Amino acid sequence: MRSLAALLLLASTAACTTMTPDAPPQTMVAPILTSTDARDTATYARPEVARVTHVDLDLALDFAAKTVGGTATLDLLTAPGATEVVLDDRGLQISRVTDGGGAELPFTVGQSVEGRGAPLTIAIGPGAERRRIAIQYTAAPGAEALQWLAPEQTAGKAQPFLFSQGQAILNRTWIPTQDSPGIRQTWRARITAPKPLTVVMSGLKQGETEDLGDRRAFTYAMNKPVAPYLIAIAAGDIAFREIGPRTGVWAEPATLAAAHHETADTEKMVVAAEKLYGPYRWGRYDMIVLPPSFPYGGMENPTLTFLTPTFIAGDRSLNGLIAHELAHSWSGNLVTNANWSDSWLNEGVTSYFENRIIEALYGPRRASQEAALSFAEMEGELAKAGPDNPETALHLPDSVAGPDAGLGGVIYDKGAVFMRTVETIVGRPRFDAWLRQWFDNHAFQPATSAMILADMKANLVGNDPALAQRLMLDEWIYQPGLPANAVRPNPAAFAEVDAAAAAYGTGGGVPQAAWAKWTTAERLRFMAKLPRERTAAQLGALDQALGLSNEGNDEVLFAWLQLALANRYEPAVPLAEQFLARVGRRKFVAPLFETLMGEGEWGQPLARRIYATTRPGYHAVTTVTVDKLVLKKD
Ligand code: BES
Ligand code: ZN
């Protein structure tokens, strides 16, 4: 007898085009993994019983009510004997569920768990292997994936704006589906919005925009199976400008020129990425520069990367962000972590790939500087976590797993160092050939740590026990801390800056002339190497010499504010306040509030006062983190 898993895997190869109202079209269905290590503990879905293979959304955006609602029609692939399908639901208001013939289906919403939502169990009864159900629903007004911006929160100040952030498990707040990275789905969406707003999504535009009087309808589709966290939407007064034949950028009209200038190398990046690890398989690579409340630096939504405007420095020095999100088109979107314990497969491999793109475009000097910055950050995080902390492994064990687990940056930086270490030991040509076959052989499929480890052993190490010993693969993936064979950054990368920082630290003057010539990476290195304790007079002199209060690069400005606030430097408070009111990117906002909260009776009242005014402007991703820091909420 064939196992259920085998049956479902077999179904994945079926390609037939018949269609009846009950039976959805049988297009490509991605396989699912059924091994224990692939299990996603953050989903309620039981894909081995019944799984969603396609999502069809017909939704209206309601900017007055700050909600979205309509119908989600799901194609299901069911195992023999299946009588129910379980979806993930966080706060959805469901009015009706029907089958392919329009008959009502009973459903229940189970016990809700904080941050995860509840299982939505729909009784589908016995029936065909493939069928279709339709869910009529509205997302809750506070749906965590979505941020509805008032006109004042945009650059244009005239129109409202909406954007979504799905990763890791937020899409269940606005889409009723199986919200697990191991359950890939194709999708299509028809979205209506009031004029003059334009809707964009993480898929390709279908047909012409429909004119509905005071509203318009936009249709997008993704015909390759993707993890559902990658379904994304943005709507606002936005315009598009082409970069290359398959690349371009969206932004508010007021931001478009700066956005276009900063993203101008993107087509070259796609060419470089393809040369490294194979064809770009998603058609277009467009970007949207969002208003500054976007909680991340970037998000790799397929065909449409979402970006913070804080990467716009005027000189493209922070466009490693684009290289990063682009690299996810392979590591993450093509080959996807099957669950959130293995996020390093997305973020670590991508951070390595990002650096290779930077090297290809701008040369080894900038690449080695950025790698050295990342290495130093990793060392800091490892030291903070302490030895043997299980959260510093690449594969996060079940005890610390979960969509928000792990020490943020460790999986990024340590994952990149792991890849660089393997590259150095086996040699670049051999490493590149291996990584390319990994992407090719697992394209459009989920993957786990155990799988990449087995693949490296089979396709990179082979029958070479001495090489296996030198690589220390198991230790890299499963043990905390930094393995002894880690390749260290090139000490030459920052020789000059480090010498300047050391001289300044031992009483020398501020290296004003050198600073003027330094790159962004060099300036960030200098800021990181400064003595942490400074007097008000020293900070004043530093600010005067380097013009830090007028800094236009938000990464450098952030580094300055961190240093200033940690030293209770009063003159920097108004600037910190302005920054926290302007920017909602969690990577900047959370550490600044953390610093203030660490400054006792000086910083804590300040943090509470500032947060009371800035909190309403932040996305839920940022408020969830900062609430814990400032409001001490769990
Ligand atoms: N995919 C991540 C963002 C993310 C990770 C969202 C985990 C939710 C859960 C994105 O690619 C990312 O890593 N962004 C970084 C970019 C940086 C490393 C260049 C960011 O936002 O800072
Ligand atoms: Zn990433």
mmCIF file of C-alpha atoms and ligand atoms in Angstrom, residues 165 167-168 296-300 320-321 324-325 328 347 354 412 585 587, ligand 1:
data_model
loop_
_atom_site.group_PDB
_atom_site.id
_atom_site.type_symbol
_atom_site.label_atom_id
_atom_site.label_comp_id
_atom_site.label_asym_id
_atom_site.label_seq_id
_atom_site.Cartn_x
_atom_site.Cartn_y
_atom_site.Cartn_z
ATOM 1 C CA GLN A 165 3.890 42.316 5.978
ATOM 2 C CA GLN A 167 6.480 36.998 7.281
ATOM 3 C CA ALA A 168 6.553 35.101 9.478
ATOM 4 C CA TYR A 296 11.721 46.061 8.158
ATOM 5 C CA GLY A 297 14.584 47.129 5.965
ATOM 6 C CA GLY A 298 13.232 45.013 3.188
ATOM 7 C CA MET A 299 10.938 42.105 2.470
ATOM 8 C CA GLU A 300 11.506 39.740 -0.428
ATOM 9 C CA GLY A 320 23.201 45.875 -0.111
ATOM 10 C CA LEU A 321 19.596 45.750 1.065
ATOM 11 C CA HIS A 324 19.803 40.869 -0.019
ATOM 12 C CA GLU A 325 16.136 40.898 -1.014
ATOM 13 C CA HIS A 328 16.002 35.712 -1.560
ATOM 14 C CA GLU A 347 18.462 34.422 5.911
ATOM 15 C CA GLU A 354 24.047 39.254 -0.901
ATOM 16 C CA TYR A 412 22.046 35.980 9.263
ATOM 17 C CA ARG A 585 11.813 50.337 11.163
ATOM 18 C CA LYS A 587 15.869 47.527 13.738
HETATM 19 N N1 BES B 1 12.878 38.276 5.186
HETATM 20 C C1 BES B 1 13.513 39.291 5.922
HETATM 21 C C2 BES B 1 12.592 40.046 6.827
HETATM 22 C C3 BES B 1 11.912 39.191 7.876
HETATM 23 C C4 BES B 1 12.584 38.173 8.521
HETATM 24 C C5 BES B 1 10.598 39.442 8.200
HETATM 25 C C6 BES B 1 11.930 37.382 9.468
HETATM 26 C C7 BES B 1 9.947 38.668 9.147
HETATM 27 C C8 BES B 1 10.602 37.628 9.780
HETATM 28 C C9 BES B 1 14.249 40.280 5.009
HETATM 29 O O1 BES B 1 14.798 39.677 3.887
HETATM 30 C C10 BES B 1 15.409 40.841 5.773
HETATM 31 O O2 BES B 1 16.249 40.069 6.169
HETATM 32 N N2 BES B 1 15.461 42.142 5.954
HETATM 33 C C11 BES B 1 16.581 42.795 6.592
HETATM 34 C C12 BES B 1 17.522 43.247 5.506
HETATM 35 C C13 BES B 1 18.958 43.326 5.862
HETATM 36 C C14 BES B 1 19.517 42.072 6.457
HETATM 37 C C15 BES B 1 19.778 43.713 4.640
HETATM 38 C C16 BES B 1 16.036 43.960 7.383
HETATM 39 O O3 BES B 1 14.831 44.183 7.356
HETATM 40 O O4 BES B 1 16.781 44.648 8.062
#
